[in-house]
Amino acid sequence: MERIEVGEDLGIRYRKVSEEILSRSRNELYFQMPYLGLALSSLSFVVTTDFSLGTDGASLVVHPKVLADLFSRDRRAVNRFFLHEVYHCLFRHIFKDPPEDERLWNLAADMAVEFLIDDGNFRSTPFSVYSCMIFSYFTGTEN
């Protein structure tokens, strides 16, 4: 783990902690799913306050507060998020032009990815934590 110096800028400290969380998540996923090694290691990490969580196909983009909240709920929820985004890249969901109803396309892509994660029954990804967040987002309800 990288040492954080006392006098460091708060933004740098948030970035380092966020990158450490993501790096450990990637390692845990790799040990359970070594066949995804190349896919897991292909995404760089971008820590920003301009976006919550997601990927552009080249980077895993995270807001440090959102990532910290997810990690504090259950560190395995970060694993699930990481794997969710990797699957979107593998299935090229983010590279396809969405149909007219983009919200429906996003929901369908998320459901497909979540089904695969749930069906895999991986120890490192809790069941339906991220699925509940997706449902809440699209329905406007709280779980």
CSV table of N, CA and C in Angstrom, one decimal:
chain,number,residue,atom,x,y,z
A,1,MET,N,0.8,-1.2,0.0
A,1,MET,CA,0.0,0.0,0.0
A,1,MET,C,0.9,1.2,0.0
A,2,GLU,N,0.5,2.2,-0.8
A,2,GLU,CA,1.3,3.4,-0.9
A,2,GLU,C,1.1,4.3,0.3
A,3,ARG,N,2.1,4.8,0.8
A,3,ARG,CA,2.1,5.7,2.0
A,3,ARG,C,1.6,7.1,1.7
A,4,ILE,N,0.6,7.6,2.5
A,4,ILE,CA,0.1,8.9,2.3
A,4,ILE,C,0.8,9.9,3.3
A,5,GLU,N,1.4,10.9,2.8
A,5,GLU,CA,2.1,11.8,3.6
A,5,GLU,C,1.2,12.8,4.3
A,6,VAL,N,1.5,13.3,5.5
A,6,VAL,CA,0.7,14.2,6.3
A,6,VAL,C,0.4,15.5,5.5
A,7,GLY,N,1.4,16.0,4.9
A,7,GLY,CA,1.2,17.3,4.3
A,7,GLY,C,0.6,17.3,2.9
A,8,GLU,N,0.2,16.2,2.4
A,8,GLU,CA,-0.3,16.1,1.0
A,8,GLU,C,-1.7,16.8,0.9
A,9,ASP,N,-1.9,17.2,-0.3
A,9,ASP,CA,-3.2,17.8,-0.7
A,9,ASP,C,-4.3,16.8,-0.6
A,10,LEU,N,-5.4,17.2,-0.1
A,10,LEU,CA,-6.6,16.3,0.1
A,10,LEU,C,-7.0,15.6,-1.2
A,11,GLY,N,-6.9,16.3,-2.3
A,11,GLY,CA,-7.3,15.7,-3.6
A,11,GLY,C,-6.4,14.6,-4.0
A,12,ILE,N,-5.1,14.8,-3.7
A,12,ILE,CA,-4.1,13.7,-4.0
A,12,ILE,C,-4.3,12.5,-3.1
A,13,ARG,N,-4.6,12.8,-1.8
A,13,ARG,CA,-4.9,11.7,-0.9
A,13,ARG,C,-6.2,10.9,-1.3
A,14,TYR,N,-7.2,11.6,-1.7
A,14,TYR,CA,-8.4,10.9,-2.2
A,14,TYR,C,-8.1,10.0,-3.4
A,15,ARG,N,-7.3,10.6,-4.3
A,15,ARG,CA,-6.9,9.8,-5.5
A,15,ARG,C,-6.2,8.6,-5.2
A,16,LYS,N,-5.2,8.7,-4.3
A,16,LYS,CA,-4.4,7.5,-3.9
A,16,LYS,C,-5.2,6.5,-3.2
A,17,VAL,N,-6.1,6.9,-2.3
A,17,VAL,CA,-6.9,5.9,-1.6
A,17,VAL,C,-7.9,5.2,-2.6
A,18,SER,N,-8.5,6.0,-3.5
A,18,SER,CA,-9.4,5.4,-4.5
A,18,SER,C,-8.7,4.5,-5.4
A,19,GLU,N,-7.5,4.8,-5.8
A,19,GLU,CA,-6.7,3.9,-6.7
A,19,GLU,C,-6.3,2.6,-5.9
A,20,GLU,N,-6.0,2.7,-4.7
A,20,GLU,CA,-5.7,1.6,-3.9
A,20,GLU,C,-6.9,0.6,-3.7
A,21,ILE,N,-8.1,1.2,-3.5
A,21,ILE,CA,-9.3,0.4,-3.4
A,21,ILE,C,-9.5,-0.3,-4.7
A,22,LEU,N,-9.4,0.4,-5.8
A,22,LEU,CA,-9.6,-0.2,-7.1
A,22,LEU,C,-8.6,-1.3,-7.4
A,23,SER,N,-7.4,-1.0,-7.1
A,23,SER,CA,-6.3,-2.0,-7.3
A,23,SER,C,-6.5,-3.3,-6.5
A,24,ARG,N,-6.9,-3.2,-5.3
A,24,ARG,CA,-7.2,-4.4,-4.5
A,24,ARG,C,-8.4,-5.1,-5.0
A,25,SER,N,-9.4,-4.4,-5.5
A,25,SER,CA,-10.6,-5.0,-6.1
A,25,SER,C,-10.2,-5.8,-7.3
A,26,ARG,N,-9.4,-5.2,-8.2
A,26,ARG,CA,-8.9,-5.9,-9.4
A,26,ARG,C,-8.1,-7.2,-9.0
A,27,ASN,N,-7.3,-7.1,-8.0
A,27,ASN,CA,-6.5,-8.3,-7.6
A,27,ASN,C,-7.4,-9.4,-7.1
A,28,GLU,N,-8.4,-9.0,-6.3
A,28,GLU,CA,-9.3,-10.0,-5.7
A,28,GLU,C,-10.1,-10.7,-6.8
A,29,LEU,N,-10.6,-9.9,-7.8
A,29,LEU,CA,-11.3,-10.5,-8.9
A,29,LEU,C,-10.4,-11.4,-9.7
A,30,TYR,N,-9.1,-11.0,-9.9
A,30,TYR,CA,-8.2,-11.8,-10.7
A,30,TYR,C,-7.9,-13.1,-10.1
A,31,PHE,N,-7.8,-13.2,-8.8
A,31,PHE,CA,-7.5,-14.4,-8.1
A,31,PHE,C,-8.7,-15.4,-8.2
A,32,GLN,N,-9.9,-14.9,-8.3
A,32,GLN,CA,-11.0,-15.8,-8.5
A,32,GLN,C,-11.3,-16.0,-9.9
A,33,MET,N,-11.0,-15.1,-10.8
A,33,MET,CA,-11.3,-15.3,-12.3
A,33,MET,C,-10.0,-15.0,-13.1
A,34,PRO,N,-9.0,-15.8,-13.0
A,34,PRO,CA,-7.8,-15.5,-13.8
A,34,PRO,C,-7.9,-15.4,-15.3
A,35,TYR,N,-9.0,-16.0,-15.8
A,35,TYR,CA,-9.2,-16.0,-17.2
A,35,TYR,C,-9.7,-14.6,-17.7
A,36,LEU,N,-10.0,-13.7,-16.7
A,36,LEU,CA,-10.4,-12.3,-17.1
A,36,LEU,C,-9.2,-11.3,-16.8
A,37,GLY,N,-8.0,-11.9,-16.6
A,37,GLY,CA,-6.8,-11.1,-16.2
A,37,GLY,C,-6.6,-9.9,-17.2
A,38,LEU,N,-6.6,-10.2,-18.5
A,38,LEU,CA,-6.3,-9.1,-19.4
A,38,LEU,C,-7.4,-8.1,-19.4
A,39,ALA,N,-8.6,-8.5,-19.3
A,39,ALA,CA,-9.7,-7.5,-19.3
A,39,ALA,C,-9.7,-6.7,-18.0
A,40,LEU,N,-9.4,-7.3,-16.9
A,40,LEU,CA,-9.4,-6.6,-15.6
A,40,LEU,C,-8.2,-5.6,-15.6
A,41,SER,N,-7.1,-5.9,-16.2
A,41,SER,CA,-5.9,-5.1,-16.1
A,41,SER,C,-5.9,-4.0,-17.3
A,42,SER,N,-6.8,-4.1,-18.2
A,42,SER,CA,-6.8,-3.2,-19.3
A,42,SER,C,-7.4,-1.8,-19.0
A,43,LEU,N,-8.2,-1.7,-17.9
A,43,LEU,CA,-8.8,-0.4,-17.6
A,43,LEU,C,-7.8,0.4,-16.6
A,44,SER,N,-7.5,1.6,-17.0
A,44,SER,CA,-6.8,2.5,-16.1
A,44,SER,C,-7.8,3.1,-15.1
A,45,PHE,N,-7.3,3.7,-14.1
A,45,PHE,CA,-8.2,4.3,-13.1
A,45,PHE,C,-8.2,5.9,-13.2
A,46,VAL,N,-9.3,6.5,-13.3
A,46,VAL,CA,-9.5,7.9,-13.3
A,46,VAL,C,-10.3,8.3,-12.1
A,47,VAL,N,-9.8,9.1,-11.2
A,47,VAL,CA,-10.5,9.6,-10.1
A,47,VAL,C,-10.9,11.1,-10.3
A,48,THR,N,-12.2,11.3,-10.3
A,48,THR,CA,-12.7,12.7,-10.7
A,48,THR,C,-14.0,13.0,-9.9
A,49,THR,N,-14.2,14.3,-9.7
A,49,THR,CA,-15.5,14.7,-9.1
A,49,THR,C,-16.5,15.1,-10.2
A,50,ASP,N,-16.2,14.9,-11.4
A,50,ASP,CA,-17.1,15.2,-12.5
A,50,ASP,C,-18.1,14.1,-12.9
A,51,PHE,N,-17.9,12.9,-12.3
A,51,PHE,CA,-18.7,11.8,-12.7
A,51,PHE,C,-18.8,10.9,-11.5
A,52,SER,N,-19.8,10.0,-11.5
A,52,SER,CA,-20.0,9.1,-10.3
A,52,SER,C,-19.2,7.8,-10.5
A,53,LEU,N,-19.7,6.9,-11.3
A,53,LEU,CA,-19.0,5.6,-11.5
A,53,LEU,C,-19.3,5.2,-12.9
A,54,GLY,N,-18.3,4.6,-13.6
A,54,GLY,CA,-18.5,4.1,-14.9
A,54,GLY,C,-17.2,3.8,-15.7
A,55,THR,N,-17.4,3.6,-17.0
A,55,THR,CA,-16.2,3.4,-17.8
A,55,THR,C,-16.4,4.0,-19.2
A,56,ASP,N,-15.3,4.4,-19.8
A,56,ASP,CA,-15.4,4.9,-21.2
A,56,ASP,C,-14.8,3.8,-22.1
A,57,GLY,N,-14.5,2.7,-21.6
A,57,GLY,CA,-13.9,1.6,-22.4
A,57,GLY,C,-12.4,1.5,-22.3
A,58,ALA,N,-11.7,2.6,-21.8
A,58,ALA,CA,-10.3,2.7,-21.6
A,58,ALA,C,-10.0,2.8,-20.1
A,59,SER,N,-10.9,3.5,-19.4
A,59,SER,CA,-10.7,3.8,-18.0
A,59,SER,C,-11.9,3.4,-17.1
A,60,LEU,N,-11.6,3.1,-15.9
A,60,LEU,CA,-12.6,3.0,-14.9
A,60,LEU,C,-12.7,4.3,-14.2
A,61,VAL,N,-13.8,5.0,-14.3
A,61,VAL,CA,-13.9,6.4,-13.8
A,61,VAL,C,-14.7,6.4,-12.5
A,62,VAL,N,-14.2,7.0,-11.5
A,62,VAL,CA,-14.8,6.9,-10.2
A,62,VAL,C,-14.8,8.3,-9.5
A,63,HIS,N,-15.8,8.6,-8.8
A,63,HIS,CA,-15.9,9.8,-7.9
A,63,HIS,C,-15.4,9.2,-6.5
A,64,PRO,N,-14.4,9.9,-5.9
A,64,PRO,CA,-13.9,9.3,-4.6
A,64,PRO,C,-14.9,9.1,-3.5
A,65,LYS,N,-15.9,10.0,-3.4
A,65,LYS,CA,-16.9,9.9,-2.4
A,65,LYS,C,-17.9,8.7,-2.7
A,66,VAL,N,-18.3,8.6,-3.9
A,66,VAL,CA,-19.2,7.5,-4.3
A,66,VAL,C,-18.5,6.1,-4.1
A,67,LEU,N,-17.2,6.1,-4.5
A,67,LEU,CA,-16.4,4.8,-4.3
A,67,LEU,C,-16.3,4.5,-2.8
A,68,ALA,N,-16.0,5.6,-2.0
A,68,ALA,CA,-15.8,5.3,-0.5
A,68,ALA,C,-17.1,4.9,0.1
A,69,ASP,N,-18.3,5.4,-0.3
A,69,ASP,CA,-19.6,4.9,0.2
A,69,ASP,C,-19.8,3.5,-0.2
A,70,LEU,N,-19.5,3.1,-1.4
A,70,LEU,CA,-19.7,1.7,-1.9
A,70,LEU,C,-18.7,0.8,-1.1
A,71,PHE,N,-17.5,1.2,-0.9
A,71,PHE,CA,-16.5,0.4,-0.1
A,71,PHE,C,-16.9,0.3,1.3
A,72,SER,N,-17.5,1.3,1.9
A,72,SER,CA,-17.8,1.2,3.3
A,72,SER,C,-19.1,0.4,3.5
A,73,ARG,N,-19.9,0.3,2.5
A,73,ARG,CA,-21.1,-0.6,2.6
A,73,ARG,C,-20.6,-2.1,2.6
A,74,ASP,N,-19.7,-2.4,1.7
A,74,ASP,CA,-19.2,-3.8,1.5
A,74,ASP,C,-18.1,-3.7,0.5
A,75,ARG,N,-16.9,-4.0,0.9
A,75,ARG,CA,-15.8,-3.9,-0.1
A,75,ARG,C,-16.0,-4.8,-1.3
A,76,ARG,N,-16.8,-5.8,-1.2
A,76,ARG,CA,-17.1,-6.7,-2.3
A,76,ARG,C,-18.1,-6.0,-3.3
A,77,ALA,N,-18.8,-4.9,-2.9
A,77,ALA,CA,-19.6,-4.1,-3.8
A,77,ALA,C,-18.7,-3.4,-4.8
A,78,VAL,N,-17.5,-3.0,-4.4
A,78,VAL,CA,-16.6,-2.4,-5.3
A,78,VAL,C,-16.2,-3.5,-6.4
A,79,ASN,N,-15.9,-4.7,-5.9
A,79,ASN,CA,-15.6,-5.8,-6.9
A,79,ASN,C,-16.7,-6.0,-7.9
A,80,ARG,N,-17.9,-5.9,-7.4
A,80,ARG,CA,-19.1,-6.1,-8.3
A,80,ARG,C,-19.2,-5.0,-9.3
A,81,PHE,N,-19.0,-3.8,-8.9
A,81,PHE,CA,-18.9,-2.6,-9.8
A,81,PHE,C,-17.8,-2.8,-10.8
A,82,PHE,N,-16.7,-3.2,-10.4
A,82,PHE,CA,-15.5,-3.3,-11.3
A,82,PHE,C,-15.8,-4.4,-12.3
A,83,LEU,N,-16.3,-5.5,-11.9
A,83,LEU,CA,-16.7,-6.6,-12.8
A,83,LEU,C,-17.8,-6.2,-13.8
A,84,HIS,N,-18.8,-5.5,-13.2
A,84,HIS,CA,-19.9,-5.0,-14.0
A,84,HIS,C,-19.4,-4.1,-15.2
A,85,GLU,N,-18.5,-3.2,-14.9
A,85,GLU,CA,-17.9,-2.4,-16.0
A,85,GLU,C,-17.0,-3.1,-17.0
A,86,VAL,N,-16.3,-4.1,-16.5
A,86,VAL,CA,-15.5,-4.9,-17.4
A,86,VAL,C,-16.4,-5.7,-18.3
A,87,TYR,N,-17.4,-6.3,-17.8
A,87,TYR,CA,-18.4,-7.0,-18.7
A,87,TYR,C,-19.0,-6.1,-19.8
A,88,HIS,N,-19.3,-4.8,-19.4
A,88,HIS,CA,-19.8,-3.9,-20.4
A,88,HIS,C,-18.8,-3.7,-21.5
A,89,CYS,N,-17.5,-3.6,-21.2
A,89,CYS,CA,-16.5,-3.5,-22.2
A,89,CYS,C,-16.3,-4.8,-23.0
A,90,LEU,N,-16.3,-5.9,-22.4
A,90,LEU,CA,-16.2,-7.2,-23.1
A,90,LEU,C,-17.3,-7.4,-24.1
A,91,PHE,N,-18.5,-7.0,-23.7
A,91,PHE,CA,-19.7,-7.2,-24.6
A,91,PHE,C,-19.9,-6.0,-25.5
A,92,ARG,N,-19.0,-5.0,-25.4
A,92,ARG,CA,-19.0,-3.9,-26.3
A,92,ARG,C,-20.3,-3.0,-26.1
A,93,HIS,N,-20.9,-3.1,-25.0
A,93,HIS,CA,-22.1,-2.3,-24.8
A,93,HIS,C,-21.9,-0.8,-24.9
A,94,ILE,N,-20.7,-0.4,-24.5
A,94,ILE,CA,-20.5,1.1,-24.5
A,94,ILE,C,-20.0,1.6,-25.9
A,95,PHE,N,-19.7,0.7,-26.8
A,95,PHE,CA,-19.3,1.0,-28.1
A,95,PHE,C,-20.4,1.0,-29.1
A,96,LYS,N,-21.5,0.5,-28.7
A,96,LYS,CA,-22.7,0.4,-29.7
A,96,LYS,C,-23.5,1.7,-29.6
A,97,ASP,N,-24.1,2.1,-30.7
A,97,ASP,CA,-25.0,3.2,-30.7
A,97,ASP,C,-26.3,2.7,-30.1
A,98,PRO,N,-26.7,3.4,-29.0
A,98,PRO,CA,-28.0,2.9,-28.4
A,98,PRO,C,-29.2,3.3,-29.3
A,99,PRO,N,-30.2,2.4,-29.2
A,99,PRO,CA,-31.4,2.7,-30.0
A,99,PRO,C,-32.1,4.0,-29.5
A,100,GLU,N,-33.2,4.3,-30.1
A,100,GLU,CA,-33.9,5.5,-29.7
A,100,GLU,C,-34.2,5.7,-28.2
A,101,ASP,N,-34.6,4.7,-27.6
A,101,ASP,CA,-34.8,4.7,-26.1
A,101,ASP,C,-33.6,4.3,-25.4
A,102,GLU,N,-32.7,5.3,-25.1
A,102,GLU,CA,-31.4,5.1,-24.5
A,102,GLU,C,-31.5,4.5,-23.1
A,103,ARG,N,-32.5,5.0,-22.3
A,103,ARG,CA,-32.7,4.5,-21.0
A,103,ARG,C,-33.0,3.0,-21.0
A,104,LEU,N,-33.8,2.6,-21.9
A,104,LEU,CA,-34.2,1.2,-22.0
A,104,LEU,C,-33.0,0.3,-22.4
A,105,TRP,N,-32.2,0.9,-23.4
A,105,TRP,CA,-31.0,0.2,-23.8
A,105,TRP,C,-30.0,0.0,-22.6
A,106,ASN,N,-29.8,1.1,-21.8
A,106,ASN,CA,-28.9,1.0,-20.7
A,106,ASN,C,-29.4,0.0,-19.6
A,107,LEU,N,-30.7,0.0,-19.4
A,107,LEU,CA,-31.3,-1.0,-18.5
A,107,LEU,C,-31.1,-2.4,-19.0
A,108,ALA,N,-31.3,-2.6,-20.2
A,108,ALA,CA,-31.2,-4.0,-20.8
A,108,ALA,C,-29.7,-4.4,-20.7
A,109,ALA,N,-28.8,-3.6,-21.0
A,109,ALA,CA,-27.3,-3.9,-20.9
A,109,ALA,C,-27.0,-4.2,-19.5
A,110,ASP,N,-27.4,-3.3,-18.5
A,110,ASP,CA,-27.1,-3.6,-17.1
A,110,ASP,C,-27.7,-4.9,-16.6
A,111,MET,N,-28.9,-5.2,-17.1
A,111,MET,CA,-29.6,-6.4,-16.6
A,111,MET,C,-28.8,-7.6,-17.2
A,112,ALA,N,-28.3,-7.6,-18.4
A,112,ALA,CA,-27.6,-8.7,-19.0
A,112,ALA,C,-26.3,-8.9,-18.2
A,113,VAL,N,-25.6,-7.8,-17.9
A,113,VAL,CA,-24.3,-7.9,-17.1
A,113,VAL,C,-24.6,-8.4,-15.7
A,114,GLU,N,-25.6,-7.9,-15.0
A,114,GLU,CA,-25.9,-8.3,-13.7
A,114,GLU,C,-26.3,-9.8,-13.6
A,115,PHE,N,-27.1,-10.2,-14.6
A,115,PHE,CA,-27.4,-11.7,-14.6
A,115,PHE,C,-26.2,-12.5,-14.7
A,116,LEU,N,-25.2,-12.2,-15.5
A,116,LEU,CA,-24.0,-13.0,-15.6
A,116,LEU,C,-23.2,-13.0,-14.2
A,117,ILE,N,-23.2,-11.8,-13.6
A,117,ILE,CA,-22.5,-11.8,-12.3
A,117,ILE,C,-23.2,-12.6,-11.3
A,118,ASP,N,-24.5,-12.5,-11.2
A,118,ASP,CA,-25.3,-13.3,-10.3
A,118,ASP,C,-25.2,-14.8,-10.6
A,119,ASP,N,-25.3,-15.1,-11.8
A,119,ASP,CA,-25.2,-16.5,-12.3
A,119,ASP,C,-23.9,-17.1,-12.0
A,120,GLY,N,-22.8,-16.3,-12.0
A,120,GLY,CA,-21.5,-16.8,-11.7
A,120,GLY,C,-21.3,-17.2,-10.2
A,121,ASN,N,-22.1,-16.7,-9.4
A,121,ASN,CA,-22.1,-17.0,-7.9
A,121,ASN,C,-20.6,-16.9,-7.4
A,122,PHE,N,-20.0,-15.8,-7.7
A,122,PHE,CA,-18.6,-15.6,-7.2
A,122,PHE,C,-18.6,-15.1,-5.8
A,123,ARG,N,-17.6,-15.6,-5.0
A,123,ARG,CA,-17.5,-15.2,-3.6
A,123,ARG,C,-17.1,-13.8,-3.5
A,124,SER,N,-16.4,-13.2,-4.5
A,124,SER,CA,-15.9,-11.9,-4.4
A,124,SER,C,-16.9,-10.8,-4.8
A,125,THR,N,-18.1,-11.2,-5.2
A,125,THR,CA,-19.1,-10.3,-5.6
A,125,THR,C,-20.4,-10.6,-4.9
A,126,PRO,N,-20.9,-9.8,-4.0
A,126,PRO,CA,-22.2,-10.1,-3.3
A,126,PRO,C,-23.3,-10.1,-4.3
A,127,PHE,N,-24.3,-10.9,-3.9
A,127,PHE,CA,-25.5,-11.0,-4.7
A,127,PHE,C,-26.4,-9.7,-4.7
A,128,SER,N,-26.6,-9.2,-5.9
A,128,SER,CA,-27.6,-8.1,-6.1
A,128,SER,C,-27.4,-6.8,-5.4
A,129,VAL,N,-26.2,-6.5,-4.9
A,129,VAL,CA,-26.0,-5.2,-4.3
A,129,VAL,C,-26.1,-4.1,-5.4
A,130,TYR,N,-25.4,-4.4,-6.5
A,130,TYR,CA,-25.4,-3.4,-7.6
A,130,TYR,C,-26.8,-3.4,-8.3
A,131,SER,N,-27.4,-4.6,-8.4
A,131,SER,CA,-28.7,-4.7,-9.0
A,131,SER,C,-29.7,-3.8,-8.4
A,132,CYS,N,-29.7,-3.7,-7.0
A,132,CYS,CA,-30.6,-2.9,-6.3
A,132,CYS,C,-30.3,-1.4,-6.6
A,133,MET,N,-29.1,-1.0,-6.8
A,133,MET,CA,-28.8,0.3,-7.2
A,133,MET,C,-29.3,0.7,-8.6
A,134,ILE,N,-29.2,-0.3,-9.5
A,134,ILE,CA,-29.7,-0.1,-10.9
A,134,ILE,C,-31.2,0.1,-10.8
A,135,PHE,N,-31.9,-0.8,-10.1
A,135,PHE,CA,-33.4,-0.8,-10.0
A,135,PHE,C,-33.8,0.6,-9.4
A,136,SER,N,-33.1,1.0,-8.3
A,136,SER,CA,-33.4,2.3,-7.7
A,136,SER,C,-33.3,3.5,-8.7
A,137,TYR,N,-32.2,3.4,-9.4
A,137,TYR,CA,-31.9,4.5,-10.4
A,137,TYR,C,-33.0,4.6,-11.4
A,138,PHE,N,-33.4,3.5,-12.0
A,138,PHE,CA,-34.4,3.5,-13.1
A,138,PHE,C,-35.8,3.7,-12.6
A,139,THR,N,-36.1,3.3,-11.4
A,139,THR,CA,-37.5,3.5,-10.9
A,139,THR,C,-37.6,4.7,-10.0
A,140,GLY,N,-36.5,5.3,-9.6
A,140,GLY,CA,-36.6,6.5,-8.7
A,140,GLY,C,-37.0,6.1,-7.3
A,141,THR,N,-36.9,4.8,-6.9
A,141,THR,CA,-37.2,4.4,-5.6
A,141,THR,C,-36.0,4.2,-4.7
A,142,GLU,N,-36.1,4.1,-3.4
A,142,GLU,CA,-35.0,3.8,-2.5
A,142,GLU,C,-35.2,2.4,-2.0
A,143,ASN,N,-34.1,1.7,-1.8
A,143,ASN,CA,-34.1,0.4,-1.3
A,143,ASN,C,-33.7,0.4,0.2
